[in-house]
Each structure stands twice: as C-alpha cells, then as structure tokens.
Amino acid sequence: MILLHILWFACATLVFGLNIPIPLSSPPSAPLISQSLISFSIEQDRWTDWVGATTRNQFFFNVLVNLNQLTGAPPRIRIGADSEDHTNFNQAVQTTQTVFRAITATVPYPEALNITVGDAFYNAAQFLPPNTRVTWGLNLGQNNLTAAFLEAKSIIKAFSSPAIRNSGIVLDAIEIGNEADLYLSNGARPRTYSIPQYVKEWTAFATSTSSAIGISSSSSTKFWGIAFAGSSHSTSGFSPQSVINQGLLSSTAGSAIATVSQHHYSGSFCSGSKGLLQDLMTKSTIRGNLSAFSPDITAVRAKGLDYVFGETNSYACHGAPGVSNTAGAALWTLDYLLFATQIGISRVFFHEGIGYKYNLIQPVTLTRSTLDGSPLPSPLPPHVQPQYYGAVIAAEAIGTSGSTHAIELVINNAQVAGYAFYEGTRLVRAVFINSSAFLKSSANRTHVHLDFEFTGTGAVAPTVISVKRLAIGHADDTSGLTWGGESYETSDGRVSGSLAVEIDCVSAGVDIAATEVVSVSFS
Ligand SMILES: *[C@@H]1O[C@H](CO)[C@@H](O)[C@H](O)[C@H]1NC(C)=O
Ligand SMILES: *[C@@H]1O[C@H](CO)[C@@H](O)[C@H](O)[C@H]1NC(C)=O
Ligand SMILES: *[C@@H]1O[C@H](CO)[C@@H](O)[C@H](O)[C@H]1NC(C)=O
Ligand SMILES: *[C@@H]1O[C@H](CO)[C@@H](O)[C@H](O)[C@H]1NC(C)=O
Ligand SMILES: *[C@@H]1O[C@H](CO)[C@@H](O)[C@H](O)[C@H]1NC(C)=O
C-alpha cells in the first residue's frame, strides 16, 4: 500500500530557509557511481554461518537481494580479513574446524586463531545471490606457500563447479594476505619486516597462485593488491605508493593486479575506549578520514588501477558500543559511502563478522550480547542493525540506471551534507543528511528548512518533489528506524510496512531535523 501525504501548499516559497543550489545537469566532474558501491567484507572464520554451510542462509541472501533490487547489481563480497592469515587447507575436512581466541567484554565475538577448511568451505559461495562477484583472501601471514596454493586450487575448483557457474557467481579477484603492514607488530614477521621483503613474498605467492589457477593480466580473475591496514600516504613506509615504487606491479604476477584495496577505520575500540557518537557522524571528520587517502588514490589511478576500500567500518576491533551499533551510525554510513565516491573510491566493503557491533547485518541467532559478551535473556534472531538503512538509502539514490553520476552539493553548513544524483546528465534525486546528533539526553530537536535553487541551463527545471525520510527517534537508538515509513527490521530481512512519501511543489522545499536523512526525487 502506498500512503501519500499530499500537502497542497501554494507553489510559492513560504518559509525562509537554507538555500541549496543544485545544478540541473550533471557537471562533467561528477563521477559515475558503481551499482555495487555498497559491498561487504566478511570475516572468513565464520563464512559458512553467513552464507549457509549446506543450505542457503535465507536471511543473509534476502538482505543482499534487497540491495541488488535497488541498484540492479548485487553487493560484491570479499571473504578474508584477520582469519584469512590463520587459515590452512585440508582436503579431508568436511566441516570447517576453528579454534577461537578467548571471549572478552571488549571483544565478545573474537576471530579464530586457527581455521582449517576443505572444499565445502569455498563451495558454499553457491548460496550467494546470482551474479555476485567475489574476492577471496589467501594466507600470507603464516608464510606457508603450500597452504596458500591448496586454498587457491580449492577456490578455483569451486568457482568452476556447475552450482556456482550456473548462478553467474564469479571469482573477481584473489587477495594475498591481510594487512601485511601489521605483520611486524602482530608477530607474523620480525620487527624488521619491510617493503622489499613484502614485495618479494607477495610476488612468490602470486606467481605460485597464478600458475595454479591461471590468473594473468588477460584472465577475468585478477589480483587485489596491497590490502594494508593503514598508509603513510607517501613513498616511505607502508603505502600503495611505496609498494608500487618497489616494483609490486613489475612482475608477471604483479601485472595481474587490477585493483588496490585499502583498509580503514575511523578509530579503534581495541583497548575499550569508545569515542563519541557525534564525532563519528560529524561531516568534517568523515571528510578528514576519507580525504587523507587522496594522494594514494591519485597514485593508484595513475597506474590505471581501480581503488577500493576493501575492508572498512566505524571503529576497529568490531566497533564501539553505543556508537557503531546506533542509528547515528546509519547517517555515518550514508555520508561515508557517498563522500567516498567523490574522491575516487569505487566501492566500499563494510567489514562484518558474526556478532560484531558495527555490522549492518547479523545473519544468525546470537546468544550473548554483542556489546559486552553477557548471556542474553533470550536468543536474538537474525536481524539488520541501523547501518543497513544507510546502505538502503544509498542504493536507492544510485538506482538501477547503470549510468548514475553524483556530486556533493555545496552546502555552507557544518551539519548538513547533500548529494545530487543524475541518470546520464539528468537530475533525478538528491539526499540530505543532518548529522547533528539528537540524543536521548538532548533537550529538543530543531528543524531547518531547505529551499532548492536550480542552476545551469540546458534542462527543464523540475516542478514536483517526492520526499522520503529516515525516521530516527534518537541518534543513540539501536532499532526502530523507518525509511519512508517502511522497516527492514523484520524476521526475513525483507522490507515491510506502508510506504510514506510526501509530494509537493519544488518551491515548497523541505524541512530537515537534527539526525535525519531526507531524500528528494525530482519530476
Ligand atoms: C590448527 O588446527 C589444525 C586442525 O585442527 C591442527 O592440526 C593444527 O595443529 C592447529 N594449528 C595450530 C597452530 O594450532
Ligand atoms: C603448511 O601447510 C601444509 C598444507 O596444509 C601443511 O601440511 C604444513 O604442515 C604447513 N606447514 C607448517 C610449517 O605449518
Ligand atoms: C576520523 O573520525 C574520527 C571520529 O570517528 C575522528 O575522531 C578523527 O579525528 C577523524 N580523523 C580525521 C583525520 O579526520
Ligand atoms: C531548545 O532548548 C534550548 C535549551 O535547551 C532552549 O534555549 C531553546 O529555546 C529550545 N528551543 C525550542 C524551539 O524550544
Ligand atoms: C541540523 O541540525 C542542527 C541541530 O538541530 C541545527 O542546529 C542545524 O541548523 C541543522 N542544519 C540544517 C541545515 O538543517
């Protein structure tokens, strides 16, 4: 059922508000937005819990398909991360064998210290939505070439099987090692570990893998390169610039790198200090966190390579309680995704692990708290967390055209970000985010009126707007959001409720409240 709130204000500007100039046609500088901008990185120790071990995990499938339906392409999936470097292969293993680190209040759902997989582990990719493109990580951390080789062989066997091929699921890339820039501090290598050693090891592993499974500069499966936790943003220390300078791309295997992957978190909860929700949401800190990578992106793109955030989320070590798991984080997700497109990041892979605080998706029933590990009074079935709404709104803004371009609008306000979306060159939508945190402890909620002023010529100015709102009680709520009146907090992960759209004259503008997202479709 569609519920239309039709507010027939006279078509004249009644309220004086913030004036938002919007170009009528897409400026030449507007980047093309990938239909799979919103992608996911999955901690591989519990991969078969995500996707399903012997039958499909229907909840995970549904929440991926929701995004697929909105953009016309499924999210891409990278499987790997910390446990990638603790995985060995054993042909005899039917069910993944895992040894987990100790459970603590800071990290209630730790990564596995040791994981042993067999063919079934990789075959489970058949349960992903049709046409999903997958990147899989190999173990470099333990420096065991045999382990990496056997994993690669099993991966290629899985992706050649009818179950995966017939579903159009493809192996996009292989990643070799997770965050090798941390090996010198996490014990995987001596303290003296350096870029030349890394380039030498990567090249040896990639050469062996490419001969095992046929990766080359002309194959459809390529390598993801680098996947570092941080970057010096310069040619000294660990960075894309450094490894490129030191010849990573020069070998035959290196010539099969098509994408550079960077990892990033805005802060860390590793030692239990959580930070403020408002800091995460703030427009300037989002821009600060992303723009720091601009020199890297320039260097990578100059080599003709794609650049992605292959693993990212709010706060490292699975998120901060009361910050990463809240409605405010949904606004962070949306602004982070959209601003990333403006500086040359093609895709953003949100990192997810079973029970992590910063998940968009909790795909299995949980029995202990994600916040402190305490036993839950009753089991918590699969569900989406607030950040998922940020992904849905971005997906809807991108749409299914395959030719969507977007620009950030110039808004002279420290708390409001806005983006305009064009299909081809035609203005179709805009999204506005007020990232001022309205908390349970806040006194009152203020609204500001936005007026639209179309700029440029060559296209007929729209006259009607359809408005959807992300309704949030408080920035520190952890559930109960609705997007255009509808909820994704359902037992099967599919949308439910009555769609609420406000239709009005363009000249009426819109109101936006603190901690709110408003999307405007123009016609
Ligand atoms: C990891 O697990 C495998 C299989 O359970 C076992 O054979 C191996 O010894 C373990 N390795 C370590 C380092 O614990
Ligand atoms: C390396 O991996 C292979 C293959 O699983 C295994 O047989 C071997 O024990 C591993 N070597 C070490 C030193 O762990
Ligand atoms: C990144 O974001 C965090 C808040 O999440 C903030 O504390 C930090 O200052 C930001 N970093 C930059 C470089 O802007
Ligand atoms: C909101 O609260 C502040 C103080 O908490 C007060 O000064 C202000 O008048 C209030 N605004 C409205 C519109 O009620
Ligand atoms: C965003 O919300 C804050 C807090 O209510 C308010 O001060 C600010 O003016 C708002 N900005 C806009 C443009 O809506």
Tab-separated table of N, CA and C in Angstrom, residues 49 57 89 124 205 211 251 262 378 460 470 477 502 513:
chain	number	residue	atom	x	y	z
A	49	ASP	N	28.585	-19.666	8.341
A	49	ASP	CA	27.427	-19.190	9.108
A	49	ASP	C	26.728	-18.067	8.338
A	57	ASN	N	21.646	-19.615	3.720
A	57	ASN	CA	21.138	-18.789	4.814
A	57	ASN	C	20.214	-17.745	4.178
A	89	PHE	N	44.457	-25.405	4.708
A	89	PHE	CA	43.558	-26.242	3.914
A	89	PHE	C	43.856	-27.707	4.165
A	124	ALA	N	30.523	-23.225	-0.671
A	124	ALA	CA	29.358	-22.545	-0.078
A	124	ALA	C	29.056	-21.218	-0.772
A	205	PHE	N	54.196	-15.697	-3.772
A	205	PHE	CA	52.873	-16.303	-3.557
A	205	PHE	C	51.977	-16.095	-4.786
A	211	SER	N	49.988	-19.601	-11.373
A	211	SER	CA	50.205	-20.806	-12.175
A	211	SER	C	49.197	-21.887	-11.773
A	251	SER	N	56.336	-7.505	-11.859
A	251	SER	CA	56.444	-8.924	-12.214
A	251	SER	C	55.261	-9.330	-13.085
A	262	GLN	N	42.399	-0.799	0.076
A	262	GLN	CA	42.860	-0.133	1.298
A	262	GLN	C	41.876	-0.443	2.414
A	378	SER	N	17.124	-13.914	26.126
A	378	SER	CA	16.548	-14.847	25.149
A	378	SER	C	17.334	-14.706	23.849
A	460	VAL	N	15.019	21.331	-18.433
A	460	VAL	CA	13.830	21.954	-17.846
A	460	VAL	C	13.839	21.711	-16.340
A	470	LEU	N	14.212	9.244	6.633
A	470	LEU	CA	14.689	8.207	7.550
A	470	LEU	C	14.287	8.668	8.940
A	477	ASP	N	19.589	5.534	19.537
A	477	ASP	CA	18.710	4.357	19.456
A	477	ASP	C	19.442	3.250	18.697
A	502	GLU	N	5.977	12.076	0.765
A	502	GLU	CA	5.325	13.391	0.728
A	502	GLU	C	5.530	13.965	-0.664
A	513	ALA	N	15.326	17.712	10.135
A	513	ALA	CA	15.578	17.809	11.571
A	513	ALA	C	16.980	17.296	11.886
